[in-house]
PDB file of C-alpha atoms in Angstrom:
ATOM      1  CA  MET S   1       8.118  22.096  12.830  1.00 79.00           C
ATOM      2  CA  LYS S   2       9.930  19.873  10.199  1.00 85.00           C
ATOM      3  CA  LYS S   3       8.149  19.075   7.156  1.00 93.00           C
ATOM      4  CA  ILE S   4       7.911  15.369   6.400  1.00 95.00           C
ATOM      5  CA  LEU S   5       7.026  13.366   3.461  1.00 95.00           C
ATOM      6  CA  LYS S   6       5.420   9.814   3.562  1.00 97.00           C
ATOM      7  CA  ILE S   7       6.529   7.579   0.552  1.00 97.00           C
ATOM      8  CA  GLN S   8       5.217   4.196  -0.756  1.00 98.00           C
ATOM      9  CA  LEU S   9       6.910   1.885  -3.013  1.00 98.00           C
ATOM     10  CA  ILE S  10       4.174   0.805  -5.716  1.00 97.00           C
ATOM     11  CA  LYS S  11       6.166  -0.843  -8.445  1.00 96.00           C
ATOM     12  CA  SER S  12       8.583  -3.770  -8.530  1.00 95.00           C
ATOM     13  CA  LEU S  13      12.518  -3.194  -9.100  1.00 95.00           C
ATOM     14  CA  ILE S  14      13.022  -6.286 -11.150  1.00 95.00           C
ATOM     15  CA  GLY S  15      14.766  -5.519 -14.437  1.00 95.00           C
ATOM     16  CA  LYS S  16      15.268  -1.742 -13.702  1.00 95.00           C
ATOM     17  CA  LYS S  17      18.543   0.307 -13.840  1.00 95.00           C
ATOM     18  CA  ASN S  18      21.023  -0.416 -11.000  1.00 97.00           C
ATOM     19  CA  THR S  19      21.061   3.380 -10.223  1.00 97.00           C
ATOM     20  CA  HIS S  20      17.271   3.661  -9.714  1.00 97.00           C
ATOM     21  CA  ARG S  21      17.602   0.530  -7.298  1.00 97.00           C
ATOM     22  CA  ALA S  22      20.116   2.227  -5.471  1.00 97.00           C
ATOM     23  CA  ILE S  23      18.125   5.431  -4.975  1.00 97.00           C
ATOM     24  CA  ILE S  24      15.195   3.328  -3.792  1.00 97.00           C
ATOM     25  CA  ARG S  25      17.396   1.475  -1.196  1.00 97.00           C
ATOM     26  CA  GLY S  26      18.614   4.856  -0.356  1.00 96.00           C
ATOM     27  CA  LEU S  27      15.227   6.100   0.488  1.00 97.00           C
ATOM     28  CA  GLY S  28      14.746   3.096   2.803  1.00 96.00           C
ATOM     29  CA  LEU S  29      12.254   1.237   0.670  1.00 97.00           C
ATOM     30  CA  LYS S  30      12.603  -2.706   0.312  1.00 95.00           C
ATOM     31  CA  ARG S  31       9.193  -4.024  -0.766  1.00 95.00           C
ATOM     32  CA  ILE S  32       6.149  -3.222  -2.633  1.00 97.00           C
ATOM     33  CA  ASN S  33       3.722  -1.128  -0.509  1.00 97.00           C
ATOM     34  CA  SER S  34       6.477  -0.319   2.226  1.00 97.00           C
ATOM     35  CA  VAL S  35       6.134   3.270   3.513  1.00 97.00           C
ATOM     36  CA  ARG S  36       8.889   5.331   4.716  1.00 97.00           C
ATOM     37  CA  VAL S  37       8.630   8.842   6.535  1.00 97.00           C
ATOM     38  CA  LEU S  38      11.383  11.246   5.489  1.00 96.00           C
ATOM     39  CA  ASN S  39      12.339  14.693   6.269  1.00 95.00           C
ATOM     40  CA  ASP S  40      11.484  17.090   3.280  1.00 95.00           C
ATOM     41  CA  THR S  41      14.883  18.131   2.113  1.00 95.00           C
ATOM     42  CA  SER S  42      16.396  18.897  -1.318  1.00 95.00           C
ATOM     43  CA  SER S  43      18.426  15.788  -1.506  1.00 96.00           C
ATOM     44  CA  VAL S  44      15.212  13.550  -0.748  1.00 96.00           C
ATOM     45  CA  ARG S  45      13.091  15.635  -3.122  1.00 96.00           C
ATOM     46  CA  GLY S  46      15.821  15.126  -6.079  1.00 97.00           C
ATOM     47  CA  MET S  47      15.757  11.242  -5.281  1.00 97.00           C
ATOM     48  CA  ILE S  48      12.092  11.108  -5.541  1.00 97.00           C
ATOM     49  CA  ASN S  49      12.180  13.073  -8.851  1.00 97.00           C
ATOM     50  CA  LYS S  50      14.512  10.406 -10.304  1.00 96.00           C
ATOM     51  CA  VAL S  51      12.380   7.413  -9.131  1.00 97.00           C
ATOM     52  CA  SER S  52       8.827   9.094  -9.518  1.00 96.00           C
ATOM     53  CA  TYR S  53       7.698   6.491 -11.717  1.00 95.00           C
ATOM     54  CA  PHE S  54       8.401   3.781  -8.653  1.00 95.00           C
ATOM     55  CA  VAL S  55       6.934   5.751  -5.655  1.00 97.00           C
ATOM     56  CA  LYS S  56       3.651   7.440  -4.634  1.00 97.00           C
ATOM     57  CA  ILE S  57       3.853  10.478  -2.067  1.00 96.00           C
ATOM     58  CA  LEU S  58       1.012   9.969   0.559  1.00 94.00           C
ATOM     59  CA  SER S  59       1.243  13.339   2.624  1.00 77.00           C
TER      60      SER S  59
END
């Protein structure tokens, strides 16, 4: 069984670094409180670590 992560965007992207905005888009998050379910891989974990102040892991 694959491990999954449920991620929620909790903070606005206005005025933040373009690289952080790109990472959030890469995770598939668009609006505040949007939630995505992603596979738990090392690349996804790395992206989450970069923008940890934007997101909350729900699962």
